[in-house]
Structure formats: C-alpha cells, structure tokens
Amino acid sequence: MDEEEFSTENPSQLLGSASDFAHYPGVQNEAAAKEFLNRFPLPVIINALQTKTEVPGLEATLVACLERIFKTKYGASLIPLYMPFVKVGLTADSQLVRCLACKTVVCLLENIDGKTISAVRLIIDNGIYPLLLDCLINGNEQVATASMETIKKLAGSQKGMEIVFPQNNSDDMHLEKLSARCSSLGRVRVLSLIVKLFSVSRDVASAVYNSNLLSLLEVEIGNMDDTLVTLTVLELFYELSEVQHGAEFLSKSTLVQLLSSIISNTSIEAILRSRAMMISGRLLSNDNIYMFIEESSKTYPEVLELVDFQRKIYLKKLHFSSPIVLHFIFDHIECNSSINKTACTLHDCVKTIISAIDGRLALESQDLNECESALEALGQIGSSSQGATLLLTSSPPAARHVIDAAFDKQARGKQLASLHSLGNISGETRSDNNIIMNGDAEESLRRLVYETASKSSKLTPSGLFISVLQQDSEVRLATYRVLTGLVARPWCLMEICSKQEIINIVTDPNTETTKIGMEVRYKCCIAIHRAFMSSSKLSGNPALAPIAAKEAVSRGPYLAGKIREAQPVELKGVVGLYQ
C-alpha cells in the first residue's frame, strides 16, 4: 500500500485522540480499541510515529496509545500482520519505540494461543530474538528491562525455551557466548536476565543450571577487582536465594563455598561481607536446601553395602552374575560416591559459613553495620529447625552471640537485630510441630539463656524478659516474638509464670498502639495460653489462672478493654449558654 494513502495531514487530530485513548482512566475494552483503529488504522499511526517525530509530544503519546491497544485482545490479534514493523521498532533509534516493540512481543506471546498461528514461530521467522538481546545489551535501562521481561515470557513455553537455551553451546545467541563479548554493563544485564529466567519455573531453572549459566555469576563473584560489579552480582544472588525452587540447584553449585570465602576475607570491604552474610542467611533459611543435602547423602543399603570407594563391594541381599548388571552397579556406585562426597562437602560448607560468621562476630573491632548483618544472618539461618540446630550445636555455639546481644542495651541496633534473630531460632516463624528441636539443641538453648542471665544484673531469664519488655515499642515487639517461640519450652513457661509483671505487660490491651504491635502481642498471648493449658502441672492450679491469659486471648488483638458507652459531660461555664 502507498505510504501517502495512510498519511495524515493534521497530526494534531491524531495526537489529541491518541492522548485521550492513552490516558483514559479506566480499562480500554475491545470495542474502544476497535473504534479507535477504525478512525486511525495502524498504518496511519505507525507512519506518523516514523515520520512526524518533530511534533512535540507525538511520539510519547502514540507509544502510550499503541501500548494500550496491543494489551487488548483485538489489538493483539493484529500484531502478527505487523511483525515487520515490530522488527523495525526493535532497531529504532528512539528508546521509546524500542521499549514499545519489546512490550508488543509480550502482548503477542500472551494473547496468541497458537491454535491458528504460533507466536514463537513468528518470533523465529522474523528474527526477533537476536534483536531482543541487542535491546538488552545496548538499550537504555527501560529498554533493557522490557527486553528482559519479554525474554522471560518467551522462556515460559517449551518452544520458547529452545530459543533461549540453544543446545549448541557455540551458538552466538547462547547467553554464555553473549556475556563473553559484552561490556561490563552488558554482562551485568545478561546476569540479571539469567536470574529472571531462573525464577520462571523449575523447568526453566533446570535449563539455566544445565546450560552452565550459574557459573557466570560464580565467576563474577569470585572477581573482587570491581567492588560495584561484585556487589551487583551479590544482589543477584540474593534474588536467586529467594526463588522457591532455587535451593535445589544452588545447593549443587559452588555458591556456598564462595559465600564462605567472602565472609572470611578480611581484605575486602565490609559491605561485601555483609551482603554475603545476608545471602547465606536467606539461602540457609530454606528447609529445602537441607533436604537436598540429606537426599543426596542417601545410598541403597537394601541392594548393596559400599565398603569403600575402590570398587570393593559386598552384595548382601542380591547376587548378580551378568557382566552387564555388574557394570551397571559399578557405574552406579561411582556416581553415588561422587554425590555423597559433594553432599559431605556442601554440609561442611554450611558449617564453614556459620563458623565464618561466628568468627566475624568474635572481633571486637568489627564494623557495627556488619555486626548487625551477621546477627540477622544467623537469625535467618535459625528460622529453619535444621539451621537453628546447627547454630546451637556448633562448637562453640554461634547462637551465643545472638543471645548475648539480645539483652544488651548498649547497642540498640545490635539488640534489635538479635532479638528478632532469637525469635527465629526459638521457632516463632516455624510451624507448631517444628518449634522444638533435638535434645542437644534444646539443652544448648536453655543453657545459653541461663548463662546470659547469670552474667547480667537480672540474674534470671524472667528478669531479662521484663527488662526488654520495658523498653521502646520496637524492642518490645521483637521481645513478643522471642517469648512466642521460647514459651513452648517448659523452663521458659515457668520463668514467665514466676513474674506476674510479664503477664501484665503482654496481656495489657493498651500497651501497643500500632496494628503490627497489637497483632504480635496477641500472638504472644495465644502462645502463652496454649503452653499453659498444655501443662497439666500448671493448668490444674487455680491460683495460676490469671497467668493463662484466657481473657486476653478471647478479647482479640485490637479490642483495648471493655466497651464503654458515651457519657454526657458537663462543662463548667457552659450551662445555660443556650437558654
């Protein structure tokens, strides 16, 4: 079609209508999009976008207008007819147009169901993916972000994964190859994309792992020459540690070893050690990572007993004579031995991380912010029952730093971080059946609390509890969390019962004025009530009935005492005023 046929003599009319459509306060429906395109066909809009750039505000308005059009089903259905324009848009000089083109591909993927035409096939046939990568590397921040989201959406389908993760490692579009030829900024963007892809699904995360892309982040984090880049990559690892299915794959990488090395490195900046600690805490707070360690440590004792790793096996219950079967068993043993060694190494690295954090906290000259990060990291690790057990049974127990600082008023930041960490270790965030740990860990927890109390002027744990409950609201809120977890232990319940003042503070509905404060206080009331009622020794004593906090529980978190009716008030000097 001739370009002049779709030109508009008066772009101001298009500008006004497009502005109204783009800035309409509600959701633009199919009928509105169709009516607009009947007045201004897509070729008219695209032509104006290409040729009328000198009109003030036209480009931005048309981009916003097209973005809303393509988000409708009707608008998206037109995208396959205009793929050449999408391709041109991805190479445009205008960053706004490039960003629009990226978002248009997302609309294509979201709205074309593949029954009549395949969105992925359109992307392949029009060479869209290499242009998306170019937008990622060379576009401005908005274009790079839009490109990442588009590639992430593309990887959400099986056919799209085949584009993003080519089987041929030497393919120019392979992310490892792309990263190798990028600038420092481009490389960081590729790493960010890898993290985004990892979060899509377990299948995509598996593809990332199998493509050896996690190693790119590991290499960057091992290079301490550029603090800013290292810090950026650490932030990306923090994002990875938050991915639900991340533990399975991160436990197979060298990340844990790298984090341990960074935490122990005294020659680097404190902020790098702090971030490494926080990532370690976040990663090791996930129960799944311990599950994968345990699973990878399992053998098959019903079939064979592995005496050593030198192919010396004894078949106890099954006897095989076939050379093929024996070859299979030997291969299996070698593979299983390798996995066991890896699991053992990983388990040792978890202990090494805890030891490294413990070592940093033992330094009196430590940076205060780093110290708080270390205490928070221990709390994150302690939020899982396995992590808490490791903190309490290591030698010496790393949890001692948390408990000592939790009741030390000298450094408020450290105290607040420690109280929240102690709440995690004691089980406040865990399910009811996971609060209590094994015997050694529980005994260590009890001993550390009593030792801390004996070294203080309060002498008893109950005295420590009262001292922190009498501090400001933030410290008090953290203390509620500590009591909520600890009260599941009989010794702590007895300490609380020994001081009516603790019950008075916790059950007072007027103590807290913020919503979160009321809710955390109420949760503490419930925990005390449940622990008290589950103790036949205490619940059967009528004299201890006030300690049960029954009334505070029935009142709920927000009701501050009994309901009072409005009463008339006589104001002196006002009587007779209206007579």
Coordinates of C-alpha atoms in Angstrom, one line a residue:
M1 CA 0.0 0.0 0.0
D2 CA 1.2 3.5 -0.8
E3 CA 2.5 5.4 2.2
E4 CA 0.6 8.6 1.2
E5 CA -2.6 6.7 1.5
F6 CA -2.1 6.3 5.2
S7 CA -0.6 9.7 5.9
T8 CA -2.5 12.3 8.0
E9 CA -2.4 15.9 7.0
N10 CA -3.3 17.1 10.5
P11 CA -1.3 15.1 13.1
S12 CA -2.8 17.3 15.9
Q13 CA -6.1 15.4 15.4
L14 CA -4.3 12.1 15.8
L15 CA -2.3 13.5 18.8
G16 CA -5.5 14.6 20.6
S17 CA -7.4 11.3 20.0
A18 CA -4.4 9.2 20.9
S19 CA -3.8 11.2 24.1
D20 CA -7.5 10.7 25.1
F21 CA -7.2 7.0 24.5
A22 CA -3.8 6.6 26.2
H23 CA -4.8 8.5 29.3
Y24 CA -8.4 7.1 29.7
P25 CA -8.7 6.4 33.4
G26 CA -10.5 3.1 33.1
V27 CA -9.6 -0.1 31.2
Q28 CA -9.9 0.2 27.5
N29 CA -12.1 -2.6 26.2
E30 CA -12.1 -4.3 22.8
A31 CA -14.9 -2.1 21.4
A32 CA -12.9 1.1 22.3
A33 CA -9.7 -0.2 20.7
K34 CA -11.6 -1.3 17.5
E35 CA -13.4 2.1 17.3
F36 CA -10.1 4.0 17.6
L37 CA -8.4 1.9 15.0
N38 CA -11.3 2.4 12.6
R39 CA -10.7 6.1 12.8
F40 CA -6.9 5.8 12.8
P41 CA -5.7 2.5 11.2
L42 CA -2.4 1.0 12.5
P43 CA -0.5 2.0 9.3
V44 CA -1.5 5.7 9.9
I45 CA -0.3 5.5 13.5
I46 CA 3.0 3.7 12.5
N47 CA 3.5 6.2 9.7
A48 CA 3.1 9.1 12.0
L49 CA 5.4 7.5 14.5
Q50 CA 8.1 7.2 11.8
T51 CA 7.7 10.5 10.0
K52 CA 6.3 13.1 12.4
T53 CA 8.9 12.9 15.2
E54 CA 9.2 16.7 15.1
V55 CA 5.7 17.2 16.5
P56 CA 6.1 17.8 20.2
G57 CA 4.7 15.0 22.4
L58 CA 3.5 13.0 19.4
E59 CA 6.0 10.1 19.8
A60 CA 5.4 9.6 23.5
T61 CA 1.6 9.8 23.1
L62 CA 1.5 7.4 20.2
V63 CA 3.7 4.9 22.1
A64 CA 1.4 5.0 25.1
C65 CA -1.6 4.7 22.9
L66 CA -0.3 1.7 21.0
E67 CA 0.8 0.0 24.2
R68 CA -2.8 0.1 25.5
I69 CA -4.2 -1.0 22.1
F70 CA -1.9 -4.1 22.0
K71 CA -2.9 -5.1 25.5
T72 CA -6.5 -5.7 24.2
K73 CA -7.4 -9.0 22.5
Y74 CA -8.4 -7.1 19.4
G75 CA -5.2 -5.1 19.2
A76 CA -3.0 -8.2 19.9
S77 CA -4.7 -10.1 17.1
L78 CA -3.3 -7.5 14.7
I79 CA 0.3 -8.0 15.8
P80 CA 1.1 -11.0 13.5
L81 CA 0.2 -8.8 10.5
Y82 CA 2.7 -6.1 11.5
M83 CA 5.7 -8.2 12.6
P84 CA 8.0 -6.3 10.1
F85 CA 7.1 -3.1 12.0
V86 CA 7.9 -4.8 15.3
K87 CA 11.2 -5.8 13.9
V88 CA 12.0 -2.3 12.7
G89 CA 10.9 -1.0 16.1
L90 CA 13.4 -3.2 17.9
T91 CA 16.2 -1.5 15.9
A92 CA 14.8 2.1 16.1
D93 CA 17.0 5.0 17.3
S94 CA 14.2 6.0 19.6
Q95 CA 14.4 4.2 23.0
L96 CA 10.6 4.8 23.5
V97 CA 9.9 2.9 20.3
R98 CA 12.3 0.1 21.1
C99 CA 10.6 -0.3 24.5
L100 CA 7.2 -0.4 22.8
A101 CA 8.4 -3.1 20.4
C102 CA 9.6 -5.3 23.3
K103 CA 6.3 -4.9 25.1
T104 CA 4.4 -5.7 21.8
V105 CA 6.2 -9.0 21.6
V106 CA 5.0 -9.8 25.2
C107 CA 1.4 -9.0 24.1
L108 CA 1.9 -11.4 21.2
L109 CA 3.0 -14.2 23.5
E110 CA 0.3 -13.6 26.0
N111 CA -2.7 -13.3 23.5
I112 CA -1.9 -15.6 20.6
D113 CA -3.0 -19.1 21.7
G114 CA -1.2 -21.0 18.9
K115 CA -4.3 -22.7 17.5
T116 CA -4.1 -20.9 14.2
I117 CA -0.7 -19.3 14.4
S118 CA 2.3 -19.8 16.6
A119 CA 3.7 -16.7 18.4
V120 CA 7.1 -18.5 18.8
R121 CA 7.2 -19.3 15.1
L122 CA 6.6 -15.7 14.3
I123 CA 9.4 -14.7 16.5
I124 CA 11.7 -17.2 14.8
D125 CA 10.7 -16.4 11.3
N126 CA 11.1 -12.6 11.8
G127 CA 14.5 -12.9 13.7
I128 CA 13.1 -11.2 16.8
Y129 CA 15.1 -12.9 19.5
P130 CA 18.6 -11.6 18.4
L131 CA 17.1 -8.1 18.4
L132 CA 15.7 -8.6 21.9
L133 CA 19.2 -9.5 23.0
D134 CA 20.6 -6.4 21.4
C135 CA 18.0 -4.3 23.2
L136 CA 19.1 -6.0 26.4
I137 CA 22.8 -5.1 25.9
N138 CA 22.6 -1.7 24.1
G139 CA 19.2 -0.2 25.1
N140 CA 18.7 2.2 28.0
E141 CA 17.5 1.0 31.3
Q142 CA 13.8 1.0 30.4
V143 CA 14.5 -0.9 27.1
A144 CA 16.8 -3.4 28.9
T145 CA 14.1 -4.1 31.5
A146 CA 11.4 -4.5 28.8
S147 CA 13.6 -6.9 26.9
M148 CA 14.3 -9.0 30.0
E149 CA 10.5 -9.3 30.7
T150 CA 10.0 -10.3 27.0
I151 CA 12.6 -13.0 27.0
K152 CA 11.4 -14.2 30.4
K153 CA 7.9 -14.5 28.9
L154 CA 9.3 -16.3 25.8
A155 CA 11.1 -18.9 28.0
G156 CA 7.8 -19.7 29.7
S157 CA 6.9 -22.1 26.9
Q158 CA 8.7 -25.3 25.8
K159 CA 9.3 -24.0 22.3
G160 CA 10.4 -20.7 23.7
M161 CA 12.9 -22.4 25.9
E162 CA 14.5 -24.0 22.9
I163 CA 15.2 -20.5 21.5
V164 CA 16.6 -19.1 24.8
F165 CA 18.6 -22.2 25.6
P166 CA 20.1 -23.5 22.4
Q167 CA 21.5 -27.0 22.6
N168 CA 24.7 -25.9 20.7
N169 CA 26.9 -24.1 23.2
S170 CA 28.8 -22.4 20.4
D171 CA 25.6 -20.7 19.2
D172 CA 26.1 -16.9 19.0
M173 CA 22.8 -16.5 20.8
H174 CA 23.9 -18.6 23.8
L175 CA 23.9 -16.4 26.8
E176 CA 27.3 -17.6 27.9
K177 CA 28.8 -16.5 24.5
L178 CA 26.8 -13.3 24.6
S179 CA 28.2 -12.5 28.1
A180 CA 31.8 -13.1 26.9
R181 CA 31.6 -10.4 24.3
C182 CA 29.8 -7.8 26.3
S183 CA 30.9 -4.7 28.2
S184 CA 30.8 -4.7 32.0
L185 CA 27.3 -3.2 31.9
G186 CA 26.1 -5.6 29.3
R187 CA 27.5 -8.6 31.2
V188 CA 25.7 -7.5 34.4
R189 CA 22.4 -7.2 32.3
V190 CA 23.0 -10.8 31.0
L191 CA 23.4 -12.0 34.5
S192 CA 20.2 -10.2 35.6
L193 CA 18.4 -11.9 32.7
I194 CA 19.7 -15.3 33.9
V195 CA 18.3 -14.6 37.4
K196 CA 15.0 -13.5 35.9
L197 CA 14.9 -16.7 33.8
F198 CA 15.7 -18.8 36.9
S199 CA 12.6 -17.6 38.7
V200 CA 10.2 -18.5 35.9
S201 CA 9.7 -22.2 36.8
R202 CA 11.6 -25.2 37.9
D203 CA 11.9 -26.4 34.3
V204 CA 13.5 -23.1 33.2
A205 CA 15.7 -23.1 36.3
S206 CA 16.9 -26.6 35.3
A207 CA 17.7 -25.3 31.9
V208 CA 19.7 -22.5 33.4
Y209 CA 21.6 -24.9 35.5
N210 CA 22.2 -27.4 32.7
S211 CA 23.4 -24.6 30.4
N212 CA 26.1 -23.8 33.0
L213 CA 24.8 -20.3 33.3
L214 CA 25.0 -20.1 37.1
S215 CA 28.8 -20.4 36.7
L216 CA 28.8 -17.0 35.0
L217 CA 27.6 -15.4 38.3
E218 CA 30.1 -17.5 40.3
V219 CA 33.0 -16.3 38.1
E220 CA 31.9 -12.7 38.6
I221 CA 31.5 -13.0 42.3
G222 CA 35.0 -14.5 42.5
N223 CA 36.5 -11.5 40.9
M224 CA 37.0 -8.9 43.6
D225 CA 38.6 -6.3 41.3
D226 CA 35.4 -4.2 40.8
T227 CA 33.6 -3.8 44.1
L228 CA 30.5 -2.3 42.4
V229 CA 30.1 -5.2 40.0
T230 CA 30.7 -7.7 42.8
L231 CA 28.1 -6.0 44.9
T232 CA 25.6 -6.1 42.0
V233 CA 26.2 -9.8 41.4
L234 CA 25.7 -10.4 45.2
E235 CA 22.4 -8.7 44.9
L236 CA 21.5 -11.0 42.0
F237 CA 22.4 -14.0 44.1
Y238 CA 20.2 -12.6 46.9
E239 CA 17.3 -12.7 44.3
L240 CA 18.2 -16.3 43.4
S241 CA 18.2 -17.3 47.1
E242 CA 14.6 -16.1 47.3
V243 CA 13.3 -18.2 44.4
Q244 CA 11.2 -21.0 45.7
H245 CA 12.9 -23.8 43.7
G246 CA 16.3 -22.2 44.0
A247 CA 17.7 -24.3 46.8
E248 CA 17.7 -27.5 44.7
F249 CA 20.0 -26.0 42.1
L250 CA 22.0 -23.6 44.3
S251 CA 22.9 -26.5 46.6
K252 CA 24.7 -28.1 43.6
S253 CA 26.7 -25.0 42.7
T254 CA 29.8 -23.6 44.4
L255 CA 27.8 -20.6 45.8
V256 CA 28.0 -21.8 49.4
Q257 CA 31.8 -22.2 49.2
L258 CA 32.1 -18.7 47.5
L259 CA 30.0 -17.1 50.2
S260 CA 32.0 -18.7 52.9
S261 CA 35.2 -17.4 51.3
I262 CA 33.9 -13.9 51.0
I263 CA 32.8 -13.8 54.7
S264 CA 36.2 -14.9 55.8
N265 CA 38.1 -12.5 53.6
T266 CA 39.3 -9.7 55.8
S267 CA 40.9 -7.7 53.0
I268 CA 37.7 -6.8 51.2
E269 CA 35.2 -4.1 52.0
A270 CA 32.8 -4.7 54.9
I271 CA 29.7 -4.2 52.7
L272 CA 30.7 -7.2 50.6
R273 CA 31.0 -9.4 53.6
S274 CA 27.7 -8.1 54.9
R275 CA 25.8 -8.9 51.7
A276 CA 27.5 -12.3 51.6
M277 CA 26.2 -13.0 55.1
M278 CA 22.7 -11.9 54.2
I279 CA 22.6 -14.1 51.1
S280 CA 23.9 -17.0 53.2
G281 CA 21.2 -16.4 55.8
R282 CA 18.5 -16.2 53.1
L283 CA 19.7 -19.4 51.4
L284 CA 20.2 -21.4 54.5
S285 CA 16.8 -20.4 55.9
N286 CA 15.2 -22.6 53.3
D287 CA 14.5 -26.1 54.7
N288 CA 14.7 -27.5 51.2
I289 CA 18.4 -27.0 51.0
Y290 CA 19.0 -29.3 54.0
M291 CA 16.6 -31.8 52.4
F292 CA 18.6 -31.9 49.2
I293 CA 21.8 -32.4 51.3
E294 CA 20.2 -35.3 53.1
E295 CA 18.7 -36.8 49.9
S296 CA 22.0 -36.7 48.1
S297 CA 23.6 -38.4 51.0
K298 CA 21.4 -41.5 50.8
T299 CA 22.6 -44.8 49.4
Y300 CA 20.7 -48.0 48.7
P301 CA 21.6 -50.3 51.6
E302 CA 19.0 -52.9 50.7
V303 CA 20.8 -53.6 47.5
L304 CA 24.5 -53.2 48.4
E305 CA 26.8 -52.0 51.1
L306 CA 29.5 -49.7 50.0
V307 CA 32.7 -50.5 52.0
D308 CA 35.0 -48.0 50.2
F309 CA 35.3 -46.1 47.0
Q310 CA 37.7 -48.5 45.4
R311 CA 35.1 -50.8 43.8
K312 CA 35.2 -53.1 46.8
I313 CA 31.5 -54.1 47.2
Y314 CA 29.7 -56.7 49.1
L315 CA 26.3 -57.8 47.8
K316 CA 24.4 -58.7 51.0
K317 CA 20.9 -59.5 49.7
L318 CA 21.2 -59.7 45.9
H319 CA 23.7 -61.7 43.8
F320 CA 24.4 -60.8 40.2
S321 CA 26.4 -62.7 37.7
S322 CA 25.7 -60.9 34.5
P323 CA 28.6 -58.7 33.4
I324 CA 26.2 -56.1 32.1
V325 CA 24.4 -55.9 35.5
L326 CA 27.8 -55.8 37.4
H327 CA 28.9 -53.0 35.1
F328 CA 25.7 -51.0 35.9
I329 CA 26.3 -51.5 39.6
F330 CA 29.9 -50.3 39.4
D331 CA 28.8 -47.2 37.5
H332 CA 26.1 -46.6 40.0
I333 CA 28.5 -46.8 42.9
E334 CA 30.9 -44.4 41.3
C335 CA 28.1 -41.9 40.7
N336 CA 26.6 -42.3 44.2
S337 CA 30.1 -41.9 45.7
S338 CA 30.6 -38.7 43.9
I339 CA 27.2 -37.4 45.1
N340 CA 28.0 -38.4 48.6
K341 CA 31.3 -36.5 48.5
T342 CA 29.6 -33.4 47.1
A343 CA 26.9 -33.6 49.8
C344 CA 29.5 -34.0 52.5
T345 CA 31.4 -31.0 51.1
L346 CA 28.3 -28.9 51.0
H347 CA 27.3 -29.9 54.6
D348 CA 30.8 -28.9 55.7
C349 CA 30.5 -25.6 53.8
V350 CA 27.3 -24.8 55.6
K351 CA 29.2 -25.3 58.9
T352 CA 32.0 -23.2 57.5
I353 CA 29.7 -20.3 56.7
I354 CA 28.3 -20.4 60.3
S355 CA 31.9 -20.6 61.6
A356 CA 32.9 -17.7 59.4
I357 CA 30.0 -15.5 60.7
D358 CA 30.9 -16.6 64.2
G359 CA 34.5 -15.5 63.6
R360 CA 33.4 -12.0 62.4
L361 CA 31.2 -11.6 65.5
A362 CA 34.0 -12.5 67.8
L363 CA 36.0 -9.5 66.6
E364 CA 35.5 -6.5 69.0
S365 CA 36.7 -4.0 66.3
Q366 CA 34.0 -5.2 63.9
D367 CA 32.0 -2.6 61.8
L368 CA 28.6 -2.1 63.5
N369 CA 26.6 -2.5 60.3
E370 CA 28.5 -5.7 59.5
C371 CA 27.8 -6.9 63.0
E372 CA 24.1 -6.3 62.7
S373 CA 24.1 -8.1 59.3
A374 CA 25.9 -11.1 60.9
L375 CA 23.3 -11.3 63.6
E376 CA 20.4 -11.0 61.2
A377 CA 22.0 -13.7 59.0
L378 CA 22.3 -16.1 62.0
G379 CA 18.6 -15.4 62.6
Q380 CA 17.7 -16.2 59.0
I381 CA 19.7 -19.5 59.3
G382 CA 17.9 -20.2 62.6
S383 CA 14.5 -19.8 61.1
S384 CA 14.6 -23.4 59.9
S385 CA 14.8 -26.2 62.5
Q386 CA 18.0 -27.7 60.9
G387 CA 19.7 -24.3 60.8
A388 CA 18.8 -23.5 64.4
T389 CA 20.1 -26.9 65.4
L390 CA 23.4 -26.2 63.7
L391 CA 23.7 -22.8 65.4
L392 CA 23.1 -24.3 68.8
T393 CA 25.2 -27.4 68.5
S394 CA 28.3 -26.0 66.7
S395 CA 31.4 -25.7 68.9
P396 CA 31.3 -23.1 70.3
P397 CA 27.6 -22.5 69.5
A398 CA 27.3 -19.5 67.2
A399 CA 23.9 -18.7 68.7
R400 CA 25.6 -17.4 71.8
H401 CA 26.3 -14.1 70.0
V402 CA 22.6 -13.7 69.4
I403 CA 21.5 -14.4 72.9
D404 CA 24.2 -12.2 74.5
A405 CA 23.4 -9.2 72.3
A406 CA 19.6 -9.6 72.6
F407 CA 19.7 -8.4 76.2
D408 CA 22.5 -5.9 75.9
K409 CA 21.1 -2.3 75.9
Q410 CA 24.4 -0.7 75.0
A411 CA 23.9 -1.0 71.2
R412 CA 20.3 -0.7 70.3
G413 CA 20.7 -1.8 66.6
K414 CA 22.5 -5.0 67.6
Q415 CA 20.0 -5.7 70.3
L416 CA 17.0 -5.3 68.0
A417 CA 18.6 -7.5 65.3
S418 CA 19.5 -10.1 67.9
L419 CA 16.0 -10.2 69.5
H420 CA 14.4 -10.8 66.1
S421 CA 17.1 -13.5 65.4
L422 CA 16.4 -15.1 68.7
G423 CA 12.7 -15.2 67.9
N424 CA 13.6 -17.1 64.7
I425 CA 15.9 -19.5 66.4
S426 CA 13.4 -20.2 69.1
G427 CA 10.8 -21.2 66.5
E428 CA 8.4 -18.2 66.3
T429 CA 8.3 -18.4 62.5
R430 CA 8.2 -22.2 62.4
S431 CA 5.1 -24.5 62.4
D432 CA 3.9 -25.8 65.7
N433 CA 5.4 -29.3 65.1
N434 CA 8.9 -27.8 64.2
I435 CA 9.4 -25.4 67.1
I436 CA 11.1 -27.9 69.4
M437 CA 14.5 -29.1 68.1
N438 CA 16.5 -32.2 69.1
G439 CA 17.7 -32.7 72.7
D440 CA 21.2 -31.3 72.3
A441 CA 20.0 -28.2 70.6
E442 CA 17.3 -27.6 73.2
E443 CA 19.7 -28.1 76.1
S444 CA 22.1 -25.7 74.4
L445 CA 19.4 -23.0 74.0
R446 CA 18.3 -23.3 77.7
R447 CA 21.9 -23.2 78.9
L448 CA 22.8 -20.2 76.8
V449 CA 19.8 -18.2 78.1
Y450 CA 20.5 -19.0 81.7
E451 CA 24.3 -18.3 81.3
T452 CA 23.4 -14.9 79.8
A453 CA 21.0 -14.2 82.7
S454 CA 23.6 -15.2 85.3
K455 CA 26.1 -12.7 83.9
S456 CA 23.7 -9.9 84.0
S457 CA 22.3 -7.9 86.9
K458 CA 18.9 -9.5 86.4
L459 CA 20.2 -13.0 87.3
T460 CA 17.2 -14.9 85.8
P461 CA 15.7 -15.2 82.4
S462 CA 12.4 -13.7 83.7
G463 CA 14.4 -10.6 84.8
L464 CA 15.8 -10.3 81.3
F465 CA 12.4 -10.6 79.7
I466 CA 11.0 -7.8 81.9
S467 CA 13.9 -5.6 81.1
V468 CA 13.4 -5.7 77.4
L469 CA 9.6 -5.6 77.7
Q470 CA 10.0 -2.2 79.4
Q471 CA 12.0 -0.7 76.5
D472 CA 10.6 1.1 73.5
S473 CA 7.9 -0.3 71.2
E474 CA 10.3 -1.8 68.6
V475 CA 12.3 -3.7 71.1
R476 CA 9.1 -4.8 72.9
L477 CA 7.7 -6.1 69.6
A478 CA 10.8 -8.2 69.0
T479 CA 10.5 -9.4 72.6
Y480 CA 7.0 -10.7 72.0
R481 CA 8.4 -12.8 69.1
V482 CA 11.1 -14.2 71.4
L483 CA 8.5 -15.1 74.1
T484 CA 6.2 -16.6 71.4
G485 CA 8.9 -19.1 70.4
L486 CA 10.5 -19.8 73.8
V487 CA 7.3 -20.3 75.8
A488 CA 6.9 -23.7 74.1
R489 CA 9.7 -24.9 76.4
P490 CA 8.6 -25.8 80.0
W491 CA 11.5 -23.9 81.5
C492 CA 10.6 -20.7 79.8
L493 CA 6.9 -21.1 80.7
M494 CA 8.0 -21.5 84.4
E495 CA 10.1 -18.3 84.1
I496 CA 7.1 -16.4 82.7
C497 CA 4.8 -17.8 85.4
S498 CA 7.3 -16.7 88.1
K499 CA 6.8 -13.0 87.2
Q500 CA 3.2 -11.6 87.1
E501 CA 4.7 -8.4 85.6
I502 CA 5.5 -10.2 82.4
I503 CA 1.9 -11.4 82.1
N504 CA 0.6 -7.9 82.9
I505 CA 2.6 -6.3 80.1
V506 CA 1.8 -8.9 77.5
T507 CA -1.9 -9.1 78.2
D508 CA -2.4 -5.3 78.6
P509 CA -4.5 -4.3 75.6
N510 CA -3.4 -0.7 75.9
T511 CA 0.3 -1.5 75.6
E512 CA 0.5 -1.3 71.8
T513 CA -0.9 1.4 69.5
T514 CA 0.2 0.1 66.1
K515 CA -1.6 -2.6 64.2
I516 CA 1.5 -4.8 63.9
G517 CA 2.3 -4.3 67.6
M518 CA -1.2 -5.4 68.5
E519 CA -1.0 -8.5 66.3
V520 CA 2.4 -9.6 67.6
R521 CA 1.4 -9.0 71.2
Y522 CA -1.8 -11.1 70.6
K523 CA 0.2 -13.9 69.0
C524 CA 2.3 -13.9 72.1
C525 CA -0.8 -14.1 74.3
I526 CA -2.0 -17.1 72.3
A527 CA 1.3 -18.9 72.6
I528 CA 1.4 -18.4 76.4
H529 CA -2.2 -19.5 76.8
R530 CA -1.6 -22.7 74.7
A531 CA 1.6 -23.6 76.6
F532 CA -0.1 -23.0 79.9
M533 CA -3.1 -25.1 79.1
S534 CA -1.0 -27.9 77.7
S535 CA 0.8 -28.1 81.1
S536 CA -1.2 -30.3 83.4
K537 CA 1.0 -29.2 86.3
L538 CA 0.2 -25.5 85.8
S539 CA -3.3 -25.5 84.3
G540 CA -4.7 -27.5 87.2
N541 CA -3.6 -24.9 89.8
P542 CA -6.5 -22.3 90.3
A543 CA -4.1 -19.8 91.8
L544 CA -2.3 -19.5 88.5
A545 CA -5.5 -18.9 86.5
P546 CA -4.6 -15.2 85.7
I547 CA -1.4 -16.4 84.0
A548 CA -3.4 -18.4 81.4
A549 CA -4.1 -15.1 79.6
K550 CA -7.5 -16.5 78.7
E551 CA -9.3 -13.1 78.8
A552 CA -6.6 -11.5 76.6
V553 CA -7.0 -14.3 74.0
S554 CA -10.7 -14.0 73.9
R555 CA -10.5 -10.3 73.6
G556 CA -8.7 -10.4 70.3
P557 CA -5.7 -8.3 69.1
Y558 CA -7.4 -5.0 68.6
L559 CA -10.0 -4.6 71.4
A560 CA -8.5 -2.3 74.1
G561 CA -10.5 -3.3 77.1
K562 CA -14.2 -3.3 77.8
I563 CA -16.6 -1.3 75.5
R564 CA -17.5 2.0 77.1
E565 CA -20.7 3.9 76.3
A566 CA -20.6 7.6 75.7
Q567 CA -21.4 9.6 78.7
P568 CA -22.6 13.3 78.8
V569 CA -20.0 15.6 80.2
E570 CA -21.0 18.9 81.9
L571 CA -18.6 21.7 81.1
K572 CA -18.3 24.4 83.7
G573 CA -19.3 27.8 82.5
V574 CA -21.3 26.4 79.6
V575 CA -24.6 25.6 81.4
G576 CA -27.3 28.0 80.4
L577 CA -25.5 29.1 77.3
Y578 CA -28.4 28.2 75.1
Q579 CA -31.2 29.2 77.5

